[in-house]
PDB file of C-alpha atoms in Angstrom:
ATOM      1  CA  LYS O   1       0.000   0.000   0.000  1.00 72.00           C
ATOM      2  CA  ASN O   2       1.373   3.380  -1.005  1.00 73.00           C
ATOM      3  CA  GLN O   3       1.819   5.566   2.049  1.00 91.00           C
ATOM      4  CA  VAL O   4       3.518   8.724   3.225  1.00 95.00           C
ATOM      5  CA  GLU O   5       4.400   9.044   6.907  1.00 96.00           C
ATOM      6  CA  GLN O   6       5.645  12.266   8.476  1.00 97.00           C
ATOM      7  CA  SER O   7       7.308  12.902  11.791  1.00 96.00           C
ATOM      8  CA  PRO O   8       7.083  14.473  14.187  1.00 97.00           C
ATOM      9  CA  GLN O   9       3.358  15.149  14.158  1.00 96.00           C
ATOM     10  CA  SER O  10       3.986  18.513  15.842  1.00 97.00           C
ATOM     11  CA  LEU O  11       7.009  20.524  16.824  1.00 97.00           C
ATOM     12  CA  ILE O  12       7.614  23.686  18.850  1.00 98.00           C
ATOM     13  CA  ILE O  13      10.867  25.611  18.472  1.00 97.00           C
ATOM     14  CA  LEU O  14      12.163  29.020  19.443  1.00 97.00           C
ATOM     15  CA  GLU O  15      12.636  31.753  16.885  1.00 97.00           C
ATOM     16  CA  GLY O  16      16.066  31.628  15.294  1.00 97.00           C
ATOM     17  CA  LYS O  17      16.577  27.903  15.866  1.00 97.00           C
ATOM     18  CA  ASN O  18      16.896  25.279  13.159  1.00 98.00           C
ATOM     19  CA  CYS O  19      14.698  22.216  12.771  1.00 98.00           C
ATOM     20  CA  THR O  20      14.349  19.142  10.569  1.00 98.00           C
ATOM     21  CA  LEU O  21      11.124  17.459   9.534  1.00 98.00           C
ATOM     22  CA  GLN O  22      11.030  13.865   8.307  1.00 98.00           C
ATOM     23  CA  CYS O  23       9.076  12.078   5.593  1.00 98.00           C
ATOM     24  CA  ASN O  24       9.144   8.319   4.887  1.00 97.00           C
ATOM     25  CA  TYR O  25       7.264   6.857   1.960  1.00 96.00           C
ATOM     26  CA  THR O  26       6.455   3.525   0.365  1.00 94.00           C
ATOM     27  CA  VAL O  27       5.115   4.900  -2.926  1.00 89.00           C
ATOM     28  CA  SER O  28       6.291   2.947  -5.940  1.00 86.00           C
ATOM     29  CA  PRO O  29       7.157   3.475  -8.721  1.00 87.00           C
ATOM     30  CA  PHE O  30       8.461   6.812  -7.521  1.00 89.00           C
ATOM     31  CA  SER O  31       8.205   9.927  -9.672  1.00 88.00           C
ATOM     32  CA  ASN O  32       8.830  12.943  -7.472  1.00 91.00           C
ATOM     33  CA  LEU O  33       8.551  14.273  -3.935  1.00 94.00           C
ATOM     34  CA  ARG O  34       7.206  17.678  -2.982  1.00 95.00           C
ATOM     35  CA  TRP O  35       7.170  19.695   0.203  1.00 97.00           C
ATOM     36  CA  TYR O  36       4.354  22.137   0.769  1.00 97.00           C
ATOM     37  CA  LYS O  37       3.770  24.761   3.445  1.00 97.00           C
ATOM     38  CA  GLN O  38       0.181  25.260   4.564  1.00 95.00           C
ATOM     39  CA  ASP O  39      -0.700  28.187   6.793  1.00 94.00           C
ATOM     40  CA  THR O  40      -3.766  27.732   8.997  1.00 90.00           C
ATOM     41  CA  GLY O  41      -6.925  28.202   6.960  1.00 86.00           C
ATOM     42  CA  ARG O  42      -5.027  28.636   3.671  1.00 89.00           C
ATOM     43  CA  GLY O  43      -4.141  26.476   0.704  1.00 91.00           C
ATOM     44  CA  PRO O  44      -0.763  24.681   0.480  1.00 94.00           C
ATOM     45  CA  VAL O  45       2.113  26.529  -1.161  1.00 94.00           C
ATOM     46  CA  SER O  46       4.898  24.645  -2.935  1.00 94.00           C
ATOM     47  CA  LEU O  47       8.391  24.791  -1.390  1.00 96.00           C
ATOM     48  CA  THR O  48      10.368  22.204  -3.373  1.00 95.00           C
ATOM     49  CA  ILE O  49       9.987  19.435  -5.921  1.00 93.00           C
ATOM     50  CA  MET O  50      12.609  16.681  -6.247  1.00 93.00           C
ATOM     51  CA  THR O  51      12.898  13.871  -8.759  1.00 90.00           C
ATOM     52  CA  PHE O  52      14.654  10.529  -8.343  1.00 85.00           C
ATOM     53  CA  SER O  53      18.043  11.905  -9.365  1.00 89.00           C
ATOM     54  CA  GLU O  54      18.036  14.897  -7.024  1.00 91.00           C
ATOM     55  CA  ASN O  55      19.498  14.580  -3.528  1.00 93.00           C
ATOM     56  CA  THR O  56      18.960  18.092  -2.273  1.00 96.00           C
ATOM     57  CA  LYS O  57      17.110  21.232  -3.215  1.00 96.00           C
ATOM     58  CA  SER O  58      16.957  24.595  -1.503  1.00 96.00           C
ATOM     59  CA  ASN O  59      14.428  27.402  -1.434  1.00 95.00           C
ATOM     60  CA  GLY O  60      15.720  30.218   0.736  1.00 96.00           C
ATOM     61  CA  ARG O  61      15.926  28.984   4.319  1.00 97.00           C
ATOM     62  CA  TYR O  62      14.271  25.674   3.359  1.00 97.00           C
ATOM     63  CA  THR O  63      16.447  22.753   2.255  1.00 98.00           C
ATOM     64  CA  ALA O  64      14.958  19.426   1.275  1.00 98.00           C
ATOM     65  CA  THR O  65      16.903  16.196   0.931  1.00 97.00           C
ATOM     66  CA  LEU O  66      15.911  12.965  -0.727  1.00 97.00           C
ATOM     67  CA  ASP O  67      17.295   9.453  -0.351  1.00 95.00           C
ATOM     68  CA  ALA O  68      15.419   7.426  -2.948  1.00 91.00           C
ATOM     69  CA  ASP O  69      17.129   4.204  -1.864  1.00 92.00           C
ATOM     70  CA  THR O  70      15.805   4.365   1.694  1.00 95.00           C
ATOM     71  CA  LYS O  71      12.673   6.258   0.597  1.00 95.00           C
ATOM     72  CA  GLN O  72      13.246   9.065   3.029  1.00 97.00           C
ATOM     73  CA  SER O  73      13.155  12.834   2.739  1.00 98.00           C
ATOM     74  CA  SER O  74      13.773  15.637   5.162  1.00 98.00           C
ATOM     75  CA  LEU O  75      13.007  19.334   5.212  1.00 98.00           C
ATOM     76  CA  HIS O  76      15.491  21.480   7.095  1.00 98.00           C
ATOM     77  CA  ILE O  77      14.485  24.977   8.156  1.00 98.00           C
ATOM     78  CA  THR O  78      17.314  27.335   9.050  1.00 98.00           C
ATOM     79  CA  ALA O  79      17.055  30.317  11.400  1.00 97.00           C
ATOM     80  CA  SER O  80      13.330  29.889  11.945  1.00 97.00           C
ATOM     81  CA  GLN O  81      11.001  32.876  11.903  1.00 97.00           C
ATOM     82  CA  LEU O  82       7.563  33.362  13.418  1.00 97.00           C
ATOM     83  CA  SER O  83       6.103  33.213   9.913  1.00 97.00           C
ATOM     84  CA  ASP O  84       7.383  29.653   9.556  1.00 97.00           C
ATOM     85  CA  SER O  85       4.589  28.518  11.890  1.00 98.00           C
ATOM     86  CA  ALA O  86       2.499  26.291   9.627  1.00 97.00           C
ATOM     87  CA  SER O  87       1.837  22.707   8.622  1.00 97.00           C
ATOM     88  CA  TYR O  88       4.489  21.198   6.348  1.00 98.00           C
ATOM     89  CA  ILE O  89       3.185  18.516   4.044  1.00 97.00           C
ATOM     90  CA  CYS O  90       5.185  15.867   2.212  1.00 97.00           C
ATOM     91  CA  VAL O  91       3.625  14.740  -1.078  1.00 94.00           C
ATOM     92  CA  VAL O  92       4.890  11.838  -3.183  1.00 93.00           C
ATOM     93  CA  SER O  93       3.870  11.197  -6.780  1.00 89.00           C
ATOM     94  CA  ASP O  94       3.973   7.842  -8.527  1.00 85.00           C
ATOM     95  CA  ARG O  95       4.694   7.024 -12.156  1.00 77.00           C
ATOM     96  CA  GLY O  96       2.137   4.272 -12.370  1.00 62.00           C
ATOM     97  CA  SER O  97      -0.727   6.259 -13.756  1.00 56.00           C
ATOM     98  CA  THR O  98      -1.377   8.985 -16.282  1.00 54.00           C
ATOM     99  CA  LEU O  99      -2.482  11.295 -13.503  1.00 57.00           C
ATOM    100  CA  GLY O 100       0.768  10.896 -11.586  1.00 62.00           C
ATOM    101  CA  ARG O 101      -1.202  10.126  -8.467  1.00 78.00           C
ATOM    102  CA  LEU O 102      -0.259  12.158  -5.401  1.00 86.00           C
ATOM    103  CA  TYR O 103       0.031  10.652  -1.928  1.00 90.00           C
ATOM    104  CA  PHE O 104      -0.188  13.161   0.890  1.00 92.00           C
ATOM    105  CA  GLY O 105       1.256  12.929   4.375  1.00 94.00           C
ATOM    106  CA  ARG O 106      -0.722  14.333   7.295  1.00 94.00           C
ATOM    107  CA  GLY O 107       1.819  17.070   7.810  1.00 95.00           C
ATOM    108  CA  THR O 108       4.035  18.265  10.640  1.00 97.00           C
ATOM    109  CA  GLN O 109       2.557  21.185  12.558  1.00 97.00           C
ATOM    110  CA  LEU O 110       5.419  23.578  13.317  1.00 98.00           C
ATOM    111  CA  THR O 111       5.038  26.347  15.881  1.00 98.00           C
ATOM    112  CA  VAL O 112       7.753  28.956  16.241  1.00 98.00           C
ATOM    113  CA  TRP O 113       7.747  30.868  19.523  1.00 97.00           C
ATOM    114  CA  PRO O 114       9.376  34.272  20.038  1.00 95.00           C
TER     115      PRO O 114
ATOM    116  CA  GLU E   1       1.371  33.975  -5.764  1.00 59.00           C
ATOM    117  CA  ALA E   2      -0.788  31.468  -7.618  1.00 66.00           C
ATOM    118  CA  ASP E   3      -3.580  32.821  -9.815  1.00 90.00           C
ATOM    119  CA  ILE E   4      -6.229  30.403  -8.628  1.00 95.00           C
ATOM    120  CA  TYR E   5      -9.290  31.616  -6.806  1.00 96.00           C
ATOM    121  CA  GLN E   6     -12.003  29.967  -4.780  1.00 97.00           C
ATOM    122  CA  THR E   7     -15.339  31.314  -3.623  1.00 97.00           C
ATOM    123  CA  PRO E   8     -16.850  31.348  -1.127  1.00 96.00           C
ATOM    124  CA  ARG E   9     -14.050  31.112   1.427  1.00 95.00           C
ATOM    125  CA  TYR E  10     -16.464  30.308   4.244  1.00 96.00           C
ATOM    126  CA  LEU E  11     -20.044  29.055   4.059  1.00 96.00           C
ATOM    127  CA  VAL E  12     -22.583  27.785   6.579  1.00 97.00           C
ATOM    128  CA  ILE E  13     -25.684  26.195   5.063  1.00 96.00           C
ATOM    129  CA  GLY E  14     -28.585  24.057   6.164  1.00 96.00           C
ATOM    130  CA  THR E  15     -29.023  20.365   5.469  1.00 97.00           C
ATOM    131  CA  GLY E  16     -30.589  19.610   2.108  1.00 96.00           C
ATOM    132  CA  LYS E  17     -29.450  22.834   0.429  1.00 96.00           C
ATOM    133  CA  LYS E  18     -27.697  22.860  -2.936  1.00 96.00           C
ATOM    134  CA  ILE E  19     -24.274  24.471  -2.976  1.00 96.00           C
ATOM    135  CA  THR E  20     -21.718  25.234  -5.685  1.00 97.00           C
ATOM    136  CA  LEU E  21     -18.103  25.961  -4.820  1.00 97.00           C
ATOM    137  CA  GLU E  22     -16.429  28.051  -7.492  1.00 98.00           C
ATOM    138  CA  CYS E  23     -12.828  27.668  -8.672  1.00 98.00           C
ATOM    139  CA  SER E  24     -11.106  29.695 -11.366  1.00 97.00           C
ATOM    140  CA  GLN E  25      -7.496  29.869 -12.543  1.00 97.00           C
ATOM    141  CA  THR E  26      -5.924  32.315 -14.969  1.00 94.00           C
ATOM    142  CA  MET E  27      -2.739  30.355 -15.670  1.00 93.00           C
ATOM    143  CA  GLY E  28      -4.142  28.390 -18.601  1.00 93.00           C
ATOM    144  CA  HIS E  29      -3.553  25.064 -16.834  1.00 94.00           C
ATOM    145  CA  ASP E  30      -5.158  21.982 -18.343  1.00 93.00           C
ATOM    146  CA  LYS E  31      -5.192  19.912 -15.155  1.00 93.00           C
ATOM    147  CA  MET E  32      -7.490  20.878 -12.303  1.00 95.00           C
ATOM    148  CA  TYR E  33      -8.297  19.085  -9.062  1.00 94.00           C
ATOM    149  CA  TRP E  34     -10.600  19.169  -6.065  1.00 96.00           C
ATOM    150  CA  TYR E  35      -9.324  17.922  -2.722  1.00 95.00           C
ATOM    151  CA  GLN E  36     -11.115  17.479   0.587  1.00 95.00           C
ATOM    152  CA  GLN E  37      -9.227  18.055   3.832  1.00 93.00           C
ATOM    153  CA  ASP E  38     -10.431  17.637   7.389  1.00 92.00           C
ATOM    154  CA  PRO E  39      -8.479  19.421  10.163  1.00 87.00           C
ATOM    155  CA  GLY E  40      -5.172  17.712  10.929  1.00 85.00           C
ATOM    156  CA  MET E  41      -5.691  15.161   8.199  1.00 89.00           C
ATOM    157  CA  GLU E  42      -4.219  14.573   4.763  1.00 89.00           C
ATOM    158  CA  LEU E  43      -5.723  15.855   1.532  1.00 92.00           C
ATOM    159  CA  HIS E  44      -7.932  13.440  -0.388  1.00 92.00           C
ATOM    160  CA  LEU E  45      -8.561  13.757  -4.119  1.00 92.00           C
ATOM    161  CA  ILE E  46     -12.283  13.794  -4.914  1.00 93.00           C
ATOM    162  CA  HIS E  47     -12.350  15.005  -8.554  1.00 94.00           C
ATOM    163  CA  TYR E  48      -9.915  15.887 -11.321  1.00 92.00           C
ATOM    164  CA  SER E  49      -9.932  17.047 -14.902  1.00 94.00           C
ATOM    165  CA  TYR E  50      -7.378  16.862 -17.729  1.00 91.00           C
ATOM    166  CA  GLY E  51      -9.060  19.577 -19.743  1.00 93.00           C
ATOM    167  CA  VAL E  52     -12.343  20.869 -21.120  1.00 95.00           C
ATOM    168  CA  ASN E  53     -15.142  18.275 -21.015  1.00 94.00           C
ATOM    169  CA  SER E  54     -12.907  15.876 -19.047  1.00 92.00           C
ATOM    170  CA  THR E  55     -13.850  14.975 -15.456  1.00 94.00           C
ATOM    171  CA  GLU E  56     -12.959  11.954 -13.337  1.00 91.00           C
ATOM    172  CA  LYS E  57     -13.672  10.828  -9.785  1.00 90.00           C
ATOM    173  CA  GLY E  58     -10.744  10.696  -7.406  1.00 87.00           C
ATOM    174  CA  ASP E  59      -9.714   8.340  -4.635  1.00 81.00           C
ATOM    175  CA  LEU E  60     -12.244   9.484  -2.060  1.00 80.00           C
ATOM    176  CA  SER E  61     -15.860   8.757  -2.797  1.00 76.00           C
ATOM    177  CA  SER E  62     -17.836  11.964  -2.890  1.00 80.00           C
ATOM    178  CA  GLU E  63     -21.466  12.822  -3.525  1.00 88.00           C
ATOM    179  CA  SER E  64     -20.392  16.016  -5.233  1.00 92.00           C
ATOM    180  CA  THR E  65     -20.216  16.576  -8.984  1.00 94.00           C
ATOM    181  CA  VAL E  66     -17.965  18.773 -11.123  1.00 96.00           C
ATOM    182  CA  SER E  67     -17.990  20.253 -14.599  1.00 96.00           C
ATOM    183  CA  ARG E  68     -15.301  21.631 -16.919  1.00 97.00           C
ATOM    184  CA  ILE E  69     -16.924  23.672 -19.646  1.00 97.00           C
ATOM    185  CA  ARG E  70     -14.098  26.210 -19.785  1.00 96.00           C
ATOM    186  CA  THR E  71     -10.383  25.713 -19.181  1.00 96.00           C
ATOM    187  CA  GLU E  72     -10.254  28.268 -16.392  1.00 96.00           C
ATOM    188  CA  HIS E  73     -13.354  27.181 -14.493  1.00 97.00           C
ATOM    189  CA  PHE E  74     -13.917  23.996 -12.428  1.00 98.00           C
ATOM    190  CA  PRO E  75     -16.953  24.315 -10.129  1.00 98.00           C
ATOM    191  CA  LEU E  76     -17.961  21.666  -7.582  1.00 97.00           C
ATOM    192  CA  THR E  77     -21.627  21.110  -6.730  1.00 96.00           C
ATOM    193  CA  LEU E  78     -23.390  19.383  -3.865  1.00 94.00           C
ATOM    194  CA  GLU E  79     -27.040  18.790  -4.757  1.00 93.00           C
ATOM    195  CA  SER E  80     -28.170  18.137  -1.187  1.00 94.00           C
ATOM    196  CA  ALA E  81     -25.727  19.046   1.559  1.00 94.00           C
ATOM    197  CA  ARG E  82     -25.433  16.918   4.709  1.00 94.00           C
ATOM    198  CA  PRO E  83     -23.487  17.477   7.951  1.00 95.00           C
ATOM    199  CA  SER E  84     -21.023  14.785   6.790  1.00 93.00           C
ATOM    200  CA  HIS E  85     -20.010  17.169   3.979  1.00 94.00           C
ATOM    201  CA  THR E  86     -18.596  19.624   6.503  1.00 96.00           C
ATOM    202  CA  SER E  87     -14.946  20.022   5.531  1.00 95.00           C
ATOM    203  CA  GLN E  88     -12.408  22.174   3.745  1.00 95.00           C
ATOM    204  CA  TYR E  89     -12.424  21.910  -0.044  1.00 97.00           C
ATOM    205  CA  LEU E  90      -9.246  22.830  -1.910  1.00 96.00           C
ATOM    206  CA  CYS E  91      -9.093  23.477  -5.643  1.00 97.00           C
ATOM    207  CA  ALA E  92      -5.782  23.114  -7.472  1.00 95.00           C
ATOM    208  CA  SER E  93      -4.352  23.289 -10.969  1.00 95.00           C
ATOM    209  CA  SER E  94      -1.173  22.337 -12.790  1.00 91.00           C
ATOM    210  CA  PRO E  95       0.269  22.314 -16.303  1.00 89.00           C
ATOM    211  CA  GLN E  96       0.393  19.065 -18.277  1.00 82.00           C
ATOM    212  CA  GLY E  97       3.306  16.719 -17.589  1.00 75.00           C
ATOM    213  CA  GLU E  98       4.882  15.182 -14.501  1.00 70.00           C
ATOM    214  CA  GLY E  99       6.839  17.039 -11.890  1.00 73.00           C
ATOM    215  CA  ASN E 100       5.141  20.373 -12.401  1.00 81.00           C
ATOM    216  CA  THR E 101       4.126  22.554  -9.513  1.00 87.00           C
ATOM    217  CA  ILE E 102       0.551  22.122  -8.382  1.00 90.00           C
ATOM    218  CA  TYR E 103      -0.983  25.409  -7.356  1.00 93.00           C
ATOM    219  CA  PHE E 104      -3.671  25.460  -4.697  1.00 95.00           C
ATOM    220  CA  GLY E 105      -6.437  27.930  -4.025  1.00 96.00           C
ATOM    221  CA  GLU E 106      -7.067  29.297  -0.551  1.00 94.00           C
ATOM    222  CA  GLY E 107      -9.791  26.753   0.130  1.00 95.00           C
ATOM    223  CA  SER E 108     -13.510  26.832   0.849  1.00 96.00           C
ATOM    224  CA  TRP E 109     -14.606  25.994   4.388  1.00 96.00           C
ATOM    225  CA  LEU E 110     -18.058  24.411   4.271  1.00 96.00           C
ATOM    226  CA  THR E 111     -20.164  23.826   7.383  1.00 97.00           C
ATOM    227  CA  VAL E 112     -23.508  22.054   7.031  1.00 96.00           C
ATOM    228  CA  VAL E 113     -25.842  22.401   9.991  1.00 96.00           C
TER     229      VAL E 113
END
């Protein structure tokens, strides 16, 4: 069964600190992995997209890594800001269908305190 | 910022009422999607479209229906709302091909009382 598991479920950090969010998946055949940021009550916003051949991709203070062999990804946030408080969702796409079916994790709820 | 818009953002309606959630995008994307998301839970695909006159049901069974008469417009309709339909509905769009960014609207929060 294709699944995406994220950890931790929630995380509280102080402003200025770094943190790393984890994503493990069983989706096969793998096409790409995306990280989205979803503010409370808003739609998800894309942070990064990585294909099989990409190990790391950055977007400002966000750096995503991908290990396709172990089927793991992480999202590292550097020098956190209050505006980073949001849910971070890992989304994996397969290559088995024309749609490129997306499998969503439940997200990690990050809270940044001043 | 993504050019995809949803209305209404928030709606409270009575059981048995008909409701249409509007979604429009100005990016010329062929693919459009409707997702349902309950608080703290993952998104579930309920409908998608590859282009005009193309609509398909997604993974999650839904009593809603969709139409795609124009590229930019992908409305979702509930003929008779029930409390079990209370949820957040997210519209999204993307260009053709794999690995392209999927752009989401701000969502429509529906409460059926």
